[in-house]
């Protein structure tokens, strides 16, 4: 394991973003990762440690190093900064990269449609309504879902051949919840998903 140097910048990995947002349950690891999502640009190691001191006296360098060992954080030599465009301008371009056929919508837990790509407006609004109902079901039956198919499992609508037609992926930012409705094969193990969550973190954390 290569540990960060003082001059390097701290990045969330895709695995780290998924862990930070797949549950609203309080967790020391999750608390650190969410701290990073609140920042408009990546921090150097010393800046990050100062931030942790402000957030909690119990968070430490040793804890941060443990997150590197778990694959949640990585150090890089270059800085990254979020696009300065508004969230309304940025979201559609990010969402289209989260599906292999560029169909994706995102809504909050009240059913408000934040943005969409690929769907027409009526389809996206219907997906948002359905997403809220799915979110309620998933929240009630999360234990059963996890027992049946693993810790990070999501609800999908499938066709007669068992192929997923619409998949619903919740994103928890503490008590604020968003849900992605993705048509086609989800593309969530890439930088676009990281930037989506990072962008949401600027406004909602």
Coordinates of N, CA and C in Angstrom, one line a residue, residues 33-198:
X33 N -15.6 10.2 4.7 CA -15.8 10.3 3.2 C -16.8 11.4 2.9
X34 N -17.8 11.6 3.6 CA -18.8 12.7 3.4 C -18.1 14.1 3.6
X35 N -17.1 14.2 4.5 CA -16.4 15.4 4.6 C -15.8 15.8 3.3
X36 N -15.2 14.9 2.6 CA -14.6 15.2 1.3 C -15.6 15.6 0.2
X37 N -16.8 15.0 0.3 CA -17.8 15.4 -0.7 C -18.3 16.8 -0.6
X38 N -18.0 17.4 0.6 CA -18.5 18.8 0.8 C -17.5 19.8 0.2
X39 N -16.3 19.4 -0.2 CA -15.3 20.3 -0.6 C -15.4 20.5 -2.2
X40 N -15.2 21.8 -2.6 CA -15.3 22.1 -4.1 C -14.1 21.6 -4.9
X41 N -13.0 21.2 -4.2 CA -11.9 20.7 -4.9 C -11.1 19.8 -4.0
X42 N -10.3 19.0 -4.5 CA -9.5 18.0 -3.7 C -8.6 18.7 -2.8
X43 N -8.3 18.1 -1.7 CA -7.5 18.7 -0.6 C -6.1 18.0 -0.5
X44 N -5.1 18.8 -0.2 CA -3.8 18.2 0.2 C -4.0 17.5 1.5
X45 N -3.1 16.5 1.8 CA -3.2 15.7 3.0 C -3.4 16.6 4.3
X46 N -2.5 17.6 4.4 CA -2.6 18.5 5.6 C -3.9 19.2 5.7
X47 N -4.4 19.7 4.6 CA -5.7 20.4 4.6 C -6.8 19.4 5.0
X48 N -6.7 18.2 4.5 CA -7.8 17.2 4.9 C -7.7 16.9 6.4
X49 N -6.5 16.8 7.0 CA -6.4 16.5 8.4 C -6.9 17.6 9.2
X50 N -6.6 18.9 8.8 CA -7.2 20.0 9.5 C -8.7 20.0 9.4
X51 N -9.3 19.6 8.3 CA -10.7 19.5 8.2 C -11.3 18.5 9.2
X52 N -10.6 17.4 9.3 CA -11.1 16.4 10.2 C -11.1 16.9 11.6
X53 N -10.1 17.7 12.0 CA -10.0 18.2 13.4 C -11.2 19.1 13.6
X54 N -11.6 19.9 12.6 CA -12.8 20.7 12.7 C -14.1 19.9 12.8
X55 N -14.1 18.8 12.1 CA -15.4 18.0 12.1 C -15.5 17.2 13.4
X56 N -14.4 16.6 13.9 CA -14.5 15.8 15.0 C -13.2 15.5 15.6
X57 N -13.1 15.5 16.9 CA -11.8 15.3 17.6 C -11.4 13.8 17.5
X58 N -12.4 12.9 17.2 CA -12.1 11.5 17.2 C -11.5 11.0 15.9
X59 N -11.6 11.8 14.8 CA -11.1 11.4 13.5 C -9.6 11.7 13.4
X60 N -8.8 10.8 12.9 CA -7.4 10.9 13.0 C -6.7 10.5 11.7
X61 N -5.3 10.7 11.7 CA -4.5 10.3 10.6 C -4.6 8.8 10.4
X62 N -4.5 8.1 11.6 CA -4.6 6.6 11.5 C -5.9 6.1 10.9
X63 N -7.0 6.8 11.2 CA -8.2 6.4 10.6 C -8.2 6.6 9.1
X64 N -7.7 7.8 8.7 CA -7.6 8.1 7.3 C -6.8 7.1 6.6
X65 N -5.6 6.7 7.1 CA -4.8 5.7 6.5 C -5.6 4.4 6.3
X66 N -6.4 4.0 7.3 CA -7.2 2.8 7.2 C -8.1 2.9 6.0
X67 N -8.6 4.1 5.6 CA -9.5 4.2 4.5 C -8.7 4.0 3.2
X68 N -7.4 4.3 3.1 CA -6.6 4.0 2.0 C -6.5 2.4 1.9
X69 N -6.3 1.8 3.0 CA -6.1 0.3 3.0 C -7.4 -0.4 2.5
X70 N -8.6 0.2 2.8 CA -9.8 -0.3 2.4 C -10.2 0.0 0.9
X71 N -9.4 0.9 0.3 CA -9.6 1.2 -1.1 C -10.6 2.3 -1.3
X72 N -11.0 3.1 -0.2 CA -11.9 4.2 -0.3 C -11.3 5.5 -0.7
X73 N -10.0 5.6 -0.4 CA -9.3 6.9 -0.8 C -8.0 6.5 -1.6
X74 N -7.6 7.5 -2.4 CA -6.4 7.3 -3.1 C -5.7 8.7 -3.2
X75 N -4.4 8.7 -3.3 CA -3.6 10.0 -3.4 C -3.1 10.2 -4.8
X76 N -3.2 11.4 -5.3 CA -2.8 11.7 -6.6 C -1.9 13.0 -6.6
X77 N -1.1 13.2 -7.6 CA -0.2 14.4 -7.6 C -0.9 15.6 -8.2
X78 N -2.0 15.5 -8.8 CA -2.7 16.6 -9.4 C -4.0 16.9 -8.7
X79 N -4.4 18.2 -8.7 CA -5.6 18.6 -8.1 C -6.8 18.4 -9.0
X80 N -8.0 18.2 -8.5 CA -9.2 18.2 -9.2 C -10.2 19.2 -8.6
X81 N -11.0 19.8 -9.5 CA -12.0 20.8 -9.0 C -13.3 20.6 -9.8
X82 N -14.4 20.8 -9.1 CA -15.7 20.6 -9.7 C -15.9 21.7 -10.8
X83 N -16.7 21.3 -11.8 CA -17.1 22.3 -12.8 C -17.9 23.4 -12.1
X84 N -17.6 24.6 -12.6 CA -18.2 25.8 -11.9 C -19.6 26.1 -12.5
X85 N -20.1 25.2 -13.4 CA -21.5 25.4 -13.9 C -22.5 25.1 -12.8
X86 N -23.7 25.5 -13.0 CA -24.7 25.2 -12.0 C -25.1 23.7 -12.0
X87 N -25.7 23.3 -11.0 CA -26.1 21.9 -10.9 C -27.1 21.5 -12.0
X88 N -28.0 22.5 -12.4 CA -28.9 22.2 -13.4 C -28.3 22.0 -14.8
X89 N -27.2 22.8 -15.0 CA -26.4 22.6 -16.3 C -25.6 21.4 -16.3
X90 N -25.0 21.0 -15.1 CA -24.1 19.9 -15.1 C -24.7 18.5 -15.1
X91 N -25.8 18.4 -14.4 CA -26.4 17.0 -14.2 C -26.7 16.3 -15.5
X92 N -27.4 16.9 -16.5 CA -27.8 16.1 -17.6 C -26.6 15.4 -18.3
X93 N -25.5 16.2 -18.4 CA -24.3 15.6 -19.1 C -23.7 14.5 -18.3
X94 N -23.8 14.5 -17.0 CA -23.3 13.5 -16.1 C -24.2 12.2 -16.2
X95 N -25.5 12.5 -16.1 CA -26.5 11.4 -16.1 C -26.4 10.5 -17.4
X96 N -26.2 11.1 -18.5 CA -26.1 10.3 -19.7 C -25.0 9.3 -19.8
X97 N -24.0 9.6 -19.0 CA -22.8 8.7 -18.9 C -23.0 7.5 -17.9
X98 N -24.2 7.5 -17.2 CA -24.4 6.5 -16.2 C -25.2 5.3 -16.7
X99 N -25.6 5.4 -18.0 CA -26.3 4.3 -18.7 C -25.7 4.0 -20.0
X100 N -25.7 2.7 -20.4 CA -25.1 2.4 -21.7 C -25.9 3.0 -22.9
X101 N -27.2 3.3 -22.6 CA -28.0 3.9 -23.7 C -28.4 5.4 -23.4
X102 N -27.7 5.9 -22.4 CA -27.8 7.4 -22.0 C -29.2 7.7 -21.4
X103 N -29.9 6.8 -20.9 CA -31.2 7.0 -20.3 C -31.1 7.0 -18.8
X104 N -31.2 8.1 -18.1 CA -31.1 8.2 -16.7 C -31.8 9.4 -16.2
X105 N -32.5 9.3 -15.0 CA -33.1 10.4 -14.4 C -32.8 10.3 -12.9
X106 N -32.8 11.5 -12.2 CA -32.6 11.6 -10.8 C -33.6 12.4 -10.1
X107 N -34.1 11.8 -9.0 CA -35.2 12.5 -8.2 C -34.8 12.5 -6.8
X108 N -35.4 13.4 -6.0 CA -35.2 13.3 -4.5 C -36.3 12.4 -3.9
X109 N -36.3 12.3 -2.6 CA -37.2 11.4 -1.9 C -38.6 11.9 -1.9
X110 N -38.8 13.1 -2.3 CA -40.2 13.6 -2.5 C -40.8 13.5 -3.9
X111 N -39.9 12.9 -4.8 CA -40.4 12.8 -6.1 C -40.1 13.9 -7.0
X112 N -39.3 14.9 -6.5 CA -39.0 16.1 -7.4 C -37.9 15.6 -8.4
X113 N -38.1 15.9 -9.6 CA -37.2 15.5 -10.7 C -36.1 16.6 -10.8
X114 N -34.9 16.2 -10.5 CA -33.8 17.2 -10.6 C -33.3 17.3 -12.0
X115 N -33.1 16.2 -12.7 CA -32.6 16.3 -14.1 C -32.8 14.9 -14.7
X116 N -32.7 14.9 -16.1 CA -32.8 13.6 -16.8 C -32.1 13.7 -18.1
X117 N -31.8 12.5 -18.6 CA -31.1 12.4 -19.9 C -31.8 11.2 -20.7
X118 N -32.0 11.3 -22.0 CA -32.5 10.2 -22.8 C -34.0 10.1 -22.7
X119 N -34.6 10.2 -21.6 CA -36.1 10.2 -21.4 C -36.7 11.5 -21.9
X120 N -37.9 11.4 -22.4 CA -38.6 12.7 -22.5 C -39.1 13.1 -21.2
X121 N -39.7 14.4 -21.0 CA -40.0 14.9 -19.7 C -41.1 14.0 -19.0
X122 N -42.1 13.6 -19.8 CA -43.2 12.8 -19.2 C -42.6 11.5 -18.7
X123 N -41.8 10.8 -19.5 CA -41.2 9.6 -19.0 C -40.3 9.8 -17.8
X124 N -39.6 10.8 -17.8 CA -38.7 11.1 -16.6 C -39.5 11.4 -15.4
X125 N -40.6 12.1 -15.5 CA -41.5 12.4 -14.3 C -42.1 11.1 -13.8
X126 N -42.5 10.3 -14.7 CA -43.1 9.0 -14.3 C -42.1 8.1 -13.6
X127 N -40.9 8.1 -14.1 CA -39.8 7.4 -13.5 C -39.5 7.9 -12.1
X128 N -39.6 9.3 -11.9 CA -39.4 9.9 -10.6 C -40.4 9.4 -9.6
X129 N -41.7 9.4 -10.0 CA -42.8 9.0 -9.2 C -42.6 7.5 -8.7
X130 N -42.2 6.7 -9.7 CA -42.0 5.3 -9.4 C -40.8 5.1 -8.5
X131 N -39.8 5.9 -8.7 CA -38.6 5.9 -7.9 C -38.8 6.1 -6.4
X132 N -39.8 7.0 -6.1 CA -40.1 7.3 -4.7 C -40.8 6.0 -4.1
X133 N -41.7 5.4 -4.9 CA -42.3 4.2 -4.4 C -41.3 3.1 -4.2
X134 N -40.4 3.0 -5.1 CA -39.4 1.9 -4.9 C -38.5 2.2 -3.7
X135 N -38.2 3.5 -3.5 CA -37.3 3.9 -2.4 C -38.0 3.5 -1.1
X136 N -39.3 3.8 -1.0 CA -40.0 3.4 0.2 C -40.0 1.9 0.5
X137 N -40.2 1.2 -0.6 CA -40.2 -0.3 -0.5 C -38.8 -0.8 -0.1
X138 N -37.8 -0.2 -0.7 CA -36.4 -0.6 -0.4 C -36.0 -0.3 1.0
X139 N -36.5 0.9 1.5 CA -36.2 1.2 2.9 C -36.9 0.3 3.9
X140 N -38.1 -0.2 3.6 CA -38.8 -1.1 4.5 C -38.3 -2.5 4.4
X141 N -37.8 -2.9 3.3 CA -37.4 -4.3 3.1 C -35.9 -4.4 2.8
X142 N -35.1 -3.4 3.3 CA -33.7 -3.5 3.0 C -33.0 -4.7 3.6
X143 N -33.4 -5.1 4.8 CA -32.8 -6.3 5.4 C -33.1 -7.5 4.6
X144 N -34.3 -7.7 4.1 CA -34.6 -8.8 3.3 C -33.9 -8.8 1.9
X145 N -33.8 -7.7 1.3 CA -33.1 -7.5 0.1 C -31.6 -7.9 0.2
X146 N -31.0 -7.4 1.3 CA -29.6 -7.7 1.5 C -29.4 -9.2 1.8
X147 N -30.3 -9.8 2.5 CA -30.1 -11.2 2.8 C -30.2 -12.0 1.5
X148 N -31.1 -11.6 0.6 CA -31.3 -12.3 -0.6 C -30.3 -12.1 -1.7
X149 N -29.7 -10.9 -1.7 CA -28.8 -10.7 -2.9 C -27.6 -9.8 -2.5
X150 N -27.3 -9.7 -1.3 CA -26.0 -9.0 -0.9 C -26.2 -7.6 -0.4
X151 N -25.2 -7.0 0.2 CA -25.3 -5.8 0.9 C -25.7 -4.6 0.0
X152 N -25.1 -4.5 -1.1 CA -25.4 -3.3 -2.0 C -26.2 -3.8 -3.2
X153 N -27.4 -4.1 -3.0 CA -28.3 -4.6 -4.0 C -29.4 -3.6 -4.3
X154 N -29.9 -3.5 -5.5 CA -30.9 -2.5 -5.9 C -32.1 -3.2 -6.6
X155 N -33.2 -2.5 -6.6 CA -34.4 -3.1 -7.2 C -34.4 -2.7 -8.6
X156 N -34.8 -3.7 -9.5 CA -34.9 -3.5 -10.9 C -36.3 -4.0 -11.4
X157 N -36.7 -3.4 -12.5 CA -37.9 -3.9 -13.2 C -37.3 -4.7 -14.4
X158 N -37.7 -5.9 -14.6 CA -37.2 -6.8 -15.6 C -38.2 -7.2 -16.6
X159 N -37.8 -7.5 -17.8 CA -38.7 -8.0 -18.9 C -38.9 -9.5 -18.7
X160 N -39.6 -10.1 -19.7 CA -39.9 -11.5 -19.7 C -38.7 -12.4 -19.7
X161 N -37.6 -11.9 -20.3 CA -36.4 -12.6 -20.4 C -35.5 -12.4 -19.2
X162 N -36.0 -11.7 -18.2 CA -35.2 -11.4 -17.0 C -34.1 -10.3 -17.1
X163 N -34.2 -9.6 -18.2 CA -33.3 -8.5 -18.5 C -33.8 -7.2 -17.8
X164 N -32.9 -6.5 -17.1 CA -33.3 -5.3 -16.4 C -33.6 -4.2 -17.4
X165 N -34.8 -3.7 -17.2 CA -35.3 -2.6 -18.0 C -35.1 -1.2 -17.4
X166 N -35.3 -1.2 -16.0 CA -35.2 0.0 -15.3 C -34.6 -0.3 -13.9
X167 N -33.5 0.3 -13.5 CA -32.9 0.0 -12.3 C -32.9 1.2 -11.4
X168 N -33.2 1.0 -10.1 CA -33.3 2.2 -9.2 C -32.2 2.1 -8.2
X169 N -31.4 3.2 -8.1 CA -30.2 3.2 -7.3 C -30.3 4.4 -6.3
X170 N -30.4 4.1 -5.0 CA -30.5 5.2 -4.1 C -29.1 5.8 -3.7
X171 N -29.1 7.1 -3.5 CA -27.9 7.8 -3.0 C -28.2 8.5 -1.8
X172 N -27.6 8.1 -0.6 CA -27.9 8.7 0.6 C -26.8 9.7 1.0
X173 N -27.2 11.0 1.2 CA -26.3 12.0 1.8 C -26.8 12.4 3.1
X174 N -26.4 11.7 4.1 CA -27.0 11.8 5.5 C -28.5 11.5 5.4
X175 N -29.3 12.4 5.7 CA -30.8 12.1 5.7 C -31.4 12.5 4.4
X176 N -30.7 13.2 3.5 CA -31.2 13.5 2.2 C -31.0 12.3 1.2
X177 N -32.0 12.0 0.5 CA -31.9 10.8 -0.4 C -32.3 11.2 -1.8
X178 N -31.5 10.7 -2.7 CA -31.8 10.8 -4.2 C -31.9 9.4 -4.7
X179 N -32.5 9.3 -5.8 CA -32.6 7.9 -6.5 C -32.4 8.1 -8.0
X180 N -31.6 7.3 -8.5 CA -31.3 7.2 -9.9 C -32.3 6.2 -10.5
X181 N -32.9 6.5 -11.7 CA -33.7 5.6 -12.4 C -32.9 5.4 -13.8
X182 N -32.4 4.2 -13.9 CA -31.5 4.0 -15.1 C -32.1 2.9 -16.0
X183 N -32.2 3.3 -17.3 CA -32.7 2.4 -18.3 C -31.5 1.9 -19.0
X184 N -31.4 0.6 -19.2 CA -30.2 0.0 -19.8 C -29.2 -0.5 -18.8
X185 N -28.0 -0.8 -19.2 CA -27.0 -1.2 -18.2 C -26.4 -0.1 -17.5
X186 N -26.4 -0.1 -16.2 CA -25.8 1.0 -15.4 C -24.3 1.1 -15.6
X187 N -23.8 2.3 -15.6 CA -22.4 2.5 -15.7 C -21.9 3.3 -14.5
X188 N -21.8 2.7 -13.4 CA -21.6 3.4 -12.1 C -20.2 3.2 -11.6
X189 N -19.4 2.4 -12.2 CA -18.0 2.2 -11.7 C -17.1 3.1 -12.5
X190 N -17.4 4.4 -12.6 CA -16.5 5.3 -13.4 C -16.5 6.7 -12.7
X191 N -15.7 7.6 -13.3 CA -15.5 8.9 -12.7 C -16.8 9.7 -12.7
X192 N -17.7 9.4 -13.6 CA -19.0 10.2 -13.7 C -19.8 10.0 -12.5
X193 N -19.9 8.8 -12.0 CA -20.7 8.6 -10.7 C -20.0 9.4 -9.6
X194 N -18.7 9.4 -9.5 CA -18.0 10.1 -8.5 C -18.4 11.6 -8.6
X195 N -18.4 12.1 -9.8 CA -18.6 13.6 -10.0 C -20.1 13.9 -9.7
X196 N -21.0 13.0 -10.0 CA -22.4 13.2 -9.7 C -22.6 13.3 -8.2
X197 N -22.0 12.4 -7.4 CA -22.2 12.5 -5.9 C -21.5 13.7 -5.4
X198 N -20.3 14.0 -5.9 CA -19.6 15.1 -5.4 C -20.4 16.4 -5.7

